[in-house]
Amino acid sequence: MKRTTHATITTVLFDLDGTLVDSMPDLAYCSNQSLSELGRPMLSEERLSTFVGKGLERLIIRFLADDIEATSADPALFQQAKAIFKRHYHASNGDRSVLYPQVREGLDRLKAMGLSLGIVTNKPMEFTTPLVEKKGILPYFDVLVGGDTCEHKKPHPQPLLYAMEQLQSDSHHTVFVGDSLNDSAAAAAAAIPCLMLPYGYNEGQAITPPVHGAVVDDLVAVAQWVERQNALSETN
């Protein structure tokens, strides 16, 4: 879809883990509790952070193998590990997680502009809503899309397209904010610009500027980018 040079942004969609919330301490805790109960060596939080990004099931497969390239596991072992992980995560989701600096300030600024805001994450909804609520940012958002809301997860564009549909927006008036190649790939597939944050989880890879969008420091910088974009649209 061809983009208008300076279209007015009315909708901002966000990834969750590594973008709004540093949830790695909780994810690492639950991963290591799972490994411990299975009699396996625990892994460092830094190592586990490279396994995050493609959903809960892929995280479990990766930490069982201690291999970012792993795509499958013994079915019985996987189900056992998944049950242990979910038990611990239901009990502790959000306990160790914190909002990144400038998140609340950036969200305040975007809401003051009258924009529609949404979250599009690969985290299952059973963990997404409680985490967003526990961190006190649920009222900012008009839609939450989890990893099990649609048939496909990011980097497939379907979750972003679904969120835009729910918010009655389209690719000309939407921007996606994320921290990983999954996010920039999903945005590109959905034909929307992507603003990348440098502080999150990117499966151990360096952040590269998206073709359509920019790398920005934090959510206040996101709001400033939208303000500039919309000021340009008014002069067209």
PDB file of C-alpha atoms in Angstrom:
ATOM      1  CA  MET A   1       0.000   0.000   0.000  1.00  0.00           C
ATOM      2  CA  LYS A   2       1.432   3.350  -1.011  1.00  0.00           C
ATOM      3  CA  ARG A   3       1.837   5.800   1.860  1.00  0.00           C
ATOM      4  CA  THR A   4       0.859   9.463   1.774  1.00  0.00           C
ATOM      5  CA  THR A   5       4.041  11.489   2.338  1.00  0.00           C
ATOM      6  CA  HIS A   6       2.852  13.191   5.528  1.00  0.00           C
ATOM      7  CA  ALA A   7      -0.357  11.522   6.668  1.00  0.00           C
ATOM      8  CA  THR A   8      -1.796  12.443  10.050  1.00  0.00           C
ATOM      9  CA  ILE A   9      -1.068   9.813  12.705  1.00  0.00           C
ATOM     10  CA  THR A  10      -4.204   8.966  14.685  1.00  0.00           C
ATOM     11  CA  THR A  11      -3.196   5.565  16.073  1.00  0.00           C
ATOM     12  CA  VAL A  12      -0.081   4.337  17.878  1.00  0.00           C
ATOM     13  CA  LEU A  13       0.398   0.615  18.527  1.00  0.00           C
ATOM     14  CA  PHE A  14       2.998  -0.739  20.937  1.00  0.00           C
ATOM     15  CA  ASP A  15       4.790  -3.974  21.606  1.00  0.00           C
ATOM     16  CA  LEU A  16       4.776  -4.825  25.325  1.00  0.00           C
ATOM     17  CA  ASP A  17       7.819  -6.761  26.583  1.00  0.00           C
ATOM     18  CA  GLY A  18      11.001  -4.795  25.990  1.00  0.00           C
ATOM     19  CA  THR A  19       9.043  -1.760  24.789  1.00  0.00           C
ATOM     20  CA  LEU A  20       6.727  -0.633  27.588  1.00  0.00           C
ATOM     21  CA  VAL A  21       7.695  -3.045  30.352  1.00  0.00           C
ATOM     22  CA  ASP A  22      11.004  -4.611  31.334  1.00  0.00           C
ATOM     23  CA  SER A  23       9.498  -8.010  32.082  1.00  0.00           C
ATOM     24  CA  MET A  24      12.740  -9.960  31.767  1.00  0.00           C
ATOM     25  CA  PRO A  25      13.198 -10.380  35.542  1.00  0.00           C
ATOM     26  CA  ASP A  26       9.829 -12.182  35.771  1.00  0.00           C
ATOM     27  CA  LEU A  27      10.434 -14.223  32.625  1.00  0.00           C
ATOM     28  CA  ALA A  28      13.899 -15.238  33.819  1.00  0.00           C
ATOM     29  CA  TYR A  29      12.590 -16.191  37.254  1.00  0.00           C
ATOM     30  CA  CYS A  30       9.846 -18.408  35.827  1.00  0.00           C
ATOM     31  CA  SER A  31      12.187 -19.930  33.251  1.00  0.00           C
ATOM     32  CA  ASN A  32      14.719 -20.846  35.912  1.00  0.00           C
ATOM     33  CA  GLN A  33      12.066 -22.193  38.271  1.00  0.00           C
ATOM     34  CA  SER A  34      10.973 -24.445  35.412  1.00  0.00           C
ATOM     35  CA  LEU A  35      14.524 -25.591  34.703  1.00  0.00           C
ATOM     36  CA  SER A  36      15.169 -26.193  38.396  1.00  0.00           C
ATOM     37  CA  GLU A  37      12.042 -28.316  38.849  1.00  0.00           C
ATOM     38  CA  LEU A  38      13.059 -30.318  35.787  1.00  0.00           C
ATOM     39  CA  GLY A  39      16.520 -30.911  37.244  1.00  0.00           C
ATOM     40  CA  ARG A  40      18.255 -28.816  34.607  1.00  0.00           C
ATOM     41  CA  PRO A  41      20.887 -26.085  35.007  1.00  0.00           C
ATOM     42  CA  MET A  42      19.544 -22.565  35.384  1.00  0.00           C
ATOM     43  CA  LEU A  43      20.514 -19.870  32.876  1.00  0.00           C
ATOM     44  CA  SER A  44      21.542 -16.249  33.290  1.00  0.00           C
ATOM     45  CA  GLU A  45      18.975 -13.517  32.760  1.00  0.00           C
ATOM     46  CA  GLU A  46      21.174 -12.140  29.982  1.00  0.00           C
ATOM     47  CA  ARG A  47      21.134 -15.488  28.187  1.00  0.00           C
ATOM     48  CA  LEU A  48      17.389 -15.909  28.638  1.00  0.00           C
ATOM     49  CA  SER A  49      16.744 -12.405  27.299  1.00  0.00           C
ATOM     50  CA  THR A  50      17.990 -13.562  23.884  1.00  0.00           C
ATOM     51  CA  PHE A  51      15.245 -16.223  23.844  1.00  0.00           C
ATOM     52  CA  VAL A  52      12.383 -13.704  24.158  1.00  0.00           C
ATOM     53  CA  GLY A  53      10.441 -12.355  21.199  1.00  0.00           C
ATOM     54  CA  LYS A  54       8.543 -15.116  19.452  1.00  0.00           C
ATOM     55  CA  GLY A  55       6.020 -15.981  22.123  1.00  0.00           C
ATOM     56  CA  LEU A  56       5.842 -18.083  25.273  1.00  0.00           C
ATOM     57  CA  GLU A  57       6.055 -21.473  23.594  1.00  0.00           C
ATOM     58  CA  ARG A  58       9.216 -20.565  21.671  1.00  0.00           C
ATOM     59  CA  LEU A  59      10.771 -19.191  24.873  1.00  0.00           C
ATOM     60  CA  ILE A  60      10.184 -22.538  26.585  1.00  0.00           C
ATOM     61  CA  ILE A  61      11.579 -24.508  23.644  1.00  0.00           C
ATOM     62  CA  ARG A  62      14.660 -22.315  23.611  1.00  0.00           C
ATOM     63  CA  PHE A  63      15.432 -22.483  27.326  1.00  0.00           C
ATOM     64  CA  LEU A  64      14.928 -26.252  27.379  1.00  0.00           C
ATOM     65  CA  ALA A  65      17.555 -26.579  24.654  1.00  0.00           C
ATOM     66  CA  ASP A  66      19.622 -23.554  25.741  1.00  0.00           C
ATOM     67  CA  ASP A  67      19.603 -22.734  22.047  1.00  0.00           C
ATOM     68  CA  ILE A  68      18.087 -19.704  20.313  1.00  0.00           C
ATOM     69  CA  GLU A  69      17.789 -21.714  17.097  1.00  0.00           C
ATOM     70  CA  ALA A  70      15.660 -24.454  18.684  1.00  0.00           C
ATOM     71  CA  THR A  71      12.187 -24.774  17.165  1.00  0.00           C
ATOM     72  CA  SER A  72      10.888 -27.967  18.792  1.00  0.00           C
ATOM     73  CA  ALA A  73      11.222 -30.055  21.941  1.00  0.00           C
ATOM     74  CA  ASP A  74      10.205 -33.465  23.185  1.00  0.00           C
ATOM     75  CA  PRO A  75       6.397 -33.131  23.417  1.00  0.00           C
ATOM     76  CA  ALA A  76       6.082 -34.582  26.923  1.00  0.00           C
ATOM     77  CA  LEU A  77       8.969 -32.499  28.272  1.00  0.00           C
ATOM     78  CA  PHE A  78       7.599 -29.377  26.609  1.00  0.00           C
ATOM     79  CA  GLN A  79       4.139 -29.820  28.133  1.00  0.00           C
ATOM     80  CA  GLN A  80       5.661 -30.413  31.562  1.00  0.00           C
ATOM     81  CA  ALA A  81       7.858 -27.322  31.287  1.00  0.00           C
ATOM     82  CA  LYS A  82       4.961 -25.220  29.992  1.00  0.00           C
ATOM     83  CA  ALA A  83       2.753 -26.223  32.923  1.00  0.00           C
ATOM     84  CA  ILE A  84       5.493 -25.378  35.428  1.00  0.00           C
ATOM     85  CA  PHE A  85       6.267 -22.051  33.763  1.00  0.00           C
ATOM     86  CA  LYS A  86       2.625 -20.989  33.609  1.00  0.00           C
ATOM     87  CA  ARG A  87       2.066 -21.926  37.254  1.00  0.00           C
ATOM     88  CA  HIS A  88       4.932 -19.694  38.335  1.00  0.00           C
ATOM     89  CA  TYR A  89       4.053 -16.908  35.905  1.00  0.00           C
ATOM     90  CA  HIS A  90       0.427 -16.755  37.003  1.00  0.00           C
ATOM     91  CA  ALA A  91       1.674 -16.402  40.580  1.00  0.00           C
ATOM     92  CA  SER A  92       4.363 -13.783  39.923  1.00  0.00           C
ATOM     93  CA  ASN A  93       3.495 -11.959  36.674  1.00  0.00           C
ATOM     94  CA  GLY A  94       4.511  -8.337  37.151  1.00  0.00           C
ATOM     95  CA  ASP A  95       6.150  -8.754  40.560  1.00  0.00           C
ATOM     96  CA  ARG A  96       9.640  -8.001  39.264  1.00  0.00           C
ATOM     97  CA  SER A  97       8.704  -6.178  36.061  1.00  0.00           C
ATOM     98  CA  VAL A  98       9.004  -2.395  35.806  1.00  0.00           C
ATOM     99  CA  LEU A  99       7.964   0.262  33.325  1.00  0.00           C
ATOM    100  CA  TYR A 100      10.841   1.630  31.307  1.00  0.00           C
ATOM    101  CA  PRO A 101      11.775   5.282  31.953  1.00  0.00           C
ATOM    102  CA  GLN A 102       9.551   7.839  30.205  1.00  0.00           C
ATOM    103  CA  VAL A 103       6.801   5.312  29.426  1.00  0.00           C
ATOM    104  CA  ARG A 104       4.096   6.988  31.481  1.00  0.00           C
ATOM    105  CA  GLU A 105       5.206  10.453  30.387  1.00  0.00           C
ATOM    106  CA  GLY A 106       5.124   9.425  26.735  1.00  0.00           C
ATOM    107  CA  LEU A 107       1.715   7.779  27.049  1.00  0.00           C
ATOM    108  CA  ASP A 108       0.346  10.892  28.772  1.00  0.00           C
ATOM    109  CA  ARG A 109       1.599  13.047  25.929  1.00  0.00           C
ATOM    110  CA  LEU A 110       0.131  10.777  23.246  1.00  0.00           C
ATOM    111  CA  LYS A 111      -3.263  10.570  24.968  1.00  0.00           C
ATOM    112  CA  ALA A 112      -3.286  14.359  25.334  1.00  0.00           C
ATOM    113  CA  MET A 113      -3.066  14.491  21.531  1.00  0.00           C
ATOM    114  CA  GLY A 114      -6.315  12.526  21.306  1.00  0.00           C
ATOM    115  CA  LEU A 115      -4.711   9.456  19.726  1.00  0.00           C
ATOM    116  CA  SER A 116      -5.963   5.877  19.875  1.00  0.00           C
ATOM    117  CA  LEU A 117      -3.423   3.584  21.551  1.00  0.00           C
ATOM    118  CA  GLY A 118      -3.108  -0.185  21.460  1.00  0.00           C
ATOM    119  CA  ILE A 119      -0.799  -3.012  22.481  1.00  0.00           C
ATOM    120  CA  VAL A 120       0.145  -5.785  20.055  1.00  0.00           C
ATOM    121  CA  THR A 121       2.257  -8.451  21.755  1.00  0.00           C
ATOM    122  CA  ASN A 122       3.153 -12.100  21.282  1.00  0.00           C
ATOM    123  CA  LYS A 123       2.462 -12.690  24.989  1.00  0.00           C
ATOM    124  CA  PRO A 124      -0.714 -14.744  25.601  1.00  0.00           C
ATOM    125  CA  MET A 125      -3.699 -12.662  26.717  1.00  0.00           C
ATOM    126  CA  GLU A 126      -3.923 -14.549  30.023  1.00  0.00           C
ATOM    127  CA  PHE A 127      -0.636 -12.840  30.962  1.00  0.00           C
ATOM    128  CA  THR A 128      -0.933  -9.628  28.930  1.00  0.00           C
ATOM    129  CA  THR A 129      -3.965  -8.053  30.598  1.00  0.00           C
ATOM    130  CA  PRO A 130      -2.847  -8.779  34.198  1.00  0.00           C
ATOM    131  CA  LEU A 131       0.634  -7.368  33.526  1.00  0.00           C
ATOM    132  CA  VAL A 132      -0.647  -4.179  31.891  1.00  0.00           C
ATOM    133  CA  GLU A 133      -3.157  -3.743  34.706  1.00  0.00           C
ATOM    134  CA  LYS A 134      -0.599  -4.414  37.446  1.00  0.00           C
ATOM    135  CA  LYS A 135       1.779  -1.823  35.998  1.00  0.00           C
ATOM    136  CA  GLY A 136      -1.032   0.756  36.033  1.00  0.00           C
ATOM    137  CA  ILE A 137      -1.158   1.511  32.301  1.00  0.00           C
ATOM    138  CA  LEU A 138      -4.297  -0.351  31.215  1.00  0.00           C
ATOM    139  CA  PRO A 139      -6.454   2.838  31.075  1.00  0.00           C
ATOM    140  CA  TYR A 140      -4.207   4.292  28.367  1.00  0.00           C
ATOM    141  CA  PHE A 141      -5.076   1.597  25.839  1.00  0.00           C
ATOM    142  CA  ASP A 142      -8.103   1.167  23.614  1.00  0.00           C
ATOM    143  CA  VAL A 143      -7.244  -2.357  22.464  1.00  0.00           C
ATOM    144  CA  LEU A 144      -4.988  -5.221  23.589  1.00  0.00           C
ATOM    145  CA  VAL A 145      -3.957  -7.887  21.077  1.00  0.00           C
ATOM    146  CA  GLY A 146      -2.123 -10.912  22.470  1.00  0.00           C
ATOM    147  CA  GLY A 147      -0.202 -13.723  20.896  1.00  0.00           C
ATOM    148  CA  ASP A 148      -3.301 -15.910  20.935  1.00  0.00           C
ATOM    149  CA  THR A 149      -5.810 -13.283  19.753  1.00  0.00           C
ATOM    150  CA  CYS A 150      -5.234 -13.998  16.063  1.00  0.00           C
ATOM    151  CA  GLU A 151      -4.235 -17.089  14.143  1.00  0.00           C
ATOM    152  CA  HIS A 152      -0.739 -15.703  13.552  1.00  0.00           C
ATOM    153  CA  LYS A 153       1.790 -13.936  15.789  1.00  0.00           C
ATOM    154  CA  LYS A 154       4.253 -11.213  14.852  1.00  0.00           C
ATOM    155  CA  PRO A 155       6.235 -10.990  12.574  1.00  0.00           C
ATOM    156  CA  HIS A 156       3.081 -11.860  10.615  1.00  0.00           C
ATOM    157  CA  PRO A 157       1.105  -8.640  10.022  1.00  0.00           C
ATOM    158  CA  GLN A 158      -2.247 -10.117  11.098  1.00  0.00           C
ATOM    159  CA  PRO A 159      -2.151  -8.884  14.737  1.00  0.00           C
ATOM    160  CA  LEU A 160      -1.356  -5.324  13.634  1.00  0.00           C
ATOM    161  CA  LEU A 161      -4.038  -5.385  10.956  1.00  0.00           C
ATOM    162  CA  TYR A 162      -6.535  -6.696  13.512  1.00  0.00           C
ATOM    163  CA  ALA A 163      -5.649  -3.927  15.980  1.00  0.00           C
ATOM    164  CA  MET A 164      -6.080  -1.271  13.287  1.00  0.00           C
ATOM    165  CA  GLU A 165      -9.449  -2.746  12.362  1.00  0.00           C
ATOM    166  CA  GLN A 166     -10.578  -2.653  15.990  1.00  0.00           C
ATOM    167  CA  LEU A 167      -9.525   0.997  16.242  1.00  0.00           C
ATOM    168  CA  GLN A 168     -11.055   1.906  12.859  1.00  0.00           C
ATOM    169  CA  SER A 169      -7.662   3.029  11.611  1.00  0.00           C
ATOM    170  CA  ASP A 170      -5.535   2.090   8.605  1.00  0.00           C
ATOM    171  CA  SER A 171      -1.919   1.897   7.512  1.00  0.00           C
ATOM    172  CA  HIS A 172      -1.800   5.565   6.462  1.00  0.00           C
ATOM    173  CA  HIS A 173      -2.596   6.809   9.960  1.00  0.00           C
ATOM    174  CA  THR A 174      -0.867   4.261  12.209  1.00  0.00           C
ATOM    175  CA  VAL A 175       2.642   3.814  13.584  1.00  0.00           C
ATOM    176  CA  PHE A 176       3.983   0.799  15.496  1.00  0.00           C
ATOM    177  CA  VAL A 177       6.513   1.072  18.331  1.00  0.00           C
ATOM    178  CA  GLY A 178       8.703  -1.918  19.166  1.00  0.00           C
ATOM    179  CA  ASP A 179      12.135  -3.158  20.119  1.00  0.00           C
ATOM    180  CA  SER A 180      12.899  -6.125  17.870  1.00  0.00           C
ATOM    181  CA  LEU A 181      13.261  -7.337  14.312  1.00  0.00           C
ATOM    182  CA  ASN A 182       9.961  -9.166  14.839  1.00  0.00           C
ATOM    183  CA  ASP A 183       8.321  -5.793  15.380  1.00  0.00           C
ATOM    184  CA  SER A 184       9.896  -4.028  12.418  1.00  0.00           C
ATOM    185  CA  ALA A 185       9.134  -7.004  10.155  1.00  0.00           C
ATOM    186  CA  ALA A 186       5.491  -7.065  11.267  1.00  0.00           C
ATOM    187  CA  ALA A 187       5.175  -3.317  10.685  1.00  0.00           C
ATOM    188  CA  ALA A 188       6.724  -3.585   7.230  1.00  0.00           C
ATOM    189  CA  ALA A 189       4.367  -6.428   6.322  1.00  0.00           C
ATOM    190  CA  ALA A 190       1.419  -4.316   7.511  1.00  0.00           C
ATOM    191  CA  ALA A 191       2.713  -1.310   5.507  1.00  0.00           C
ATOM    192  CA  ILE A 192       3.064   0.968   8.542  1.00  0.00           C
ATOM    193  CA  PRO A 193       6.127   2.847   9.828  1.00  0.00           C
ATOM    194  CA  CYS A 194       7.956   1.481  12.851  1.00  0.00           C
ATOM    195  CA  LEU A 195       9.697   3.368  15.645  1.00  0.00           C
ATOM    196  CA  MET A 196      12.356   1.183  17.253  1.00  0.00           C
ATOM    197  CA  LEU A 197      13.504   1.526  20.867  1.00  0.00           C
ATOM    198  CA  PRO A 198      17.127   0.597  21.643  1.00  0.00           C
ATOM    199  CA  TYR A 199      16.725  -0.810  25.147  1.00  0.00           C
ATOM    200  CA  GLY A 200      14.570  -3.945  24.774  1.00  0.00           C
ATOM    201  CA  TYR A 201      14.981  -7.538  23.634  1.00  0.00           C
ATOM    202  CA  ASN A 202      16.065  -8.332  20.100  1.00  0.00           C
ATOM    203  CA  GLU A 203      17.145 -11.964  20.369  1.00  0.00           C
ATOM    204  CA  GLY A 204      20.746 -10.901  20.955  1.00  0.00           C
ATOM    205  CA  GLN A 205      20.972  -8.805  17.790  1.00  0.00           C
ATOM    206  CA  ALA A 206      21.757  -5.115  17.411  1.00  0.00           C
ATOM    207  CA  ILE A 207      18.891  -2.779  16.562  1.00  0.00           C
ATOM    208  CA  THR A 208      18.918  -1.586  12.964  1.00  0.00           C
ATOM    209  CA  PRO A 209      16.903   1.401  11.722  1.00  0.00           C
ATOM    210  CA  PRO A 210      13.703   0.326   9.942  1.00  0.00           C
ATOM    211  CA  VAL A 211      13.261   1.230   6.282  1.00  0.00           C
ATOM    212  CA  HIS A 212      10.141   3.246   7.145  1.00  0.00           C
ATOM    213  CA  GLY A 213      10.469   4.846  10.568  1.00  0.00           C
ATOM    214  CA  ALA A 214      13.322   5.602  12.956  1.00  0.00           C
ATOM    215  CA  VAL A 215      15.188   4.544  16.077  1.00  0.00           C
ATOM    216  CA  VAL A 216      14.087   6.735  19.008  1.00  0.00           C
ATOM    217  CA  ASP A 217      15.286   6.926  22.608  1.00  0.00           C
ATOM    218  CA  ASP A 218      12.052   6.468  24.553  1.00  0.00           C
ATOM    219  CA  LEU A 219       8.288   7.066  24.529  1.00  0.00           C
ATOM    220  CA  VAL A 220       8.640  10.824  24.927  1.00  0.00           C
ATOM    221  CA  ALA A 221      10.665  10.737  21.702  1.00  0.00           C
ATOM    222  CA  VAL A 222       7.845   8.685  20.152  1.00  0.00           C
ATOM    223  CA  ALA A 223       5.384  11.448  21.052  1.00  0.00           C
ATOM    224  CA  GLN A 224       7.736  14.063  19.611  1.00  0.00           C
ATOM    225  CA  TRP A 225       8.015  12.076  16.361  1.00  0.00           C
ATOM    226  CA  VAL A 226       4.225  11.915  16.065  1.00  0.00           C
ATOM    227  CA  GLU A 227       3.930  15.635  16.796  1.00  0.00           C
ATOM    228  CA  ARG A 228       6.414  16.443  14.029  1.00  0.00           C
ATOM    229  CA  GLN A 229       4.693  14.082  11.596  1.00  0.00           C
ATOM    230  CA  ASN A 230       1.295  15.618  12.289  1.00  0.00           C
ATOM    231  CA  ALA A 231       2.641  19.165  12.036  1.00  0.00           C
ATOM    232  CA  LEU A 232       3.971  18.314   8.575  1.00  0.00           C
ATOM    233  CA  SER A 233       0.618  16.829   7.557  1.00  0.00           C
ATOM    234  CA  GLU A 234      -1.091  20.120   8.405  1.00  0.00           C
ATOM    235  CA  THR A 235       1.130  21.973   5.942  1.00  0.00           C
ATOM    236  CA  ASN A 236       0.312  19.646   3.021  1.00  0.00           C
TER     237      ASN A 236
END
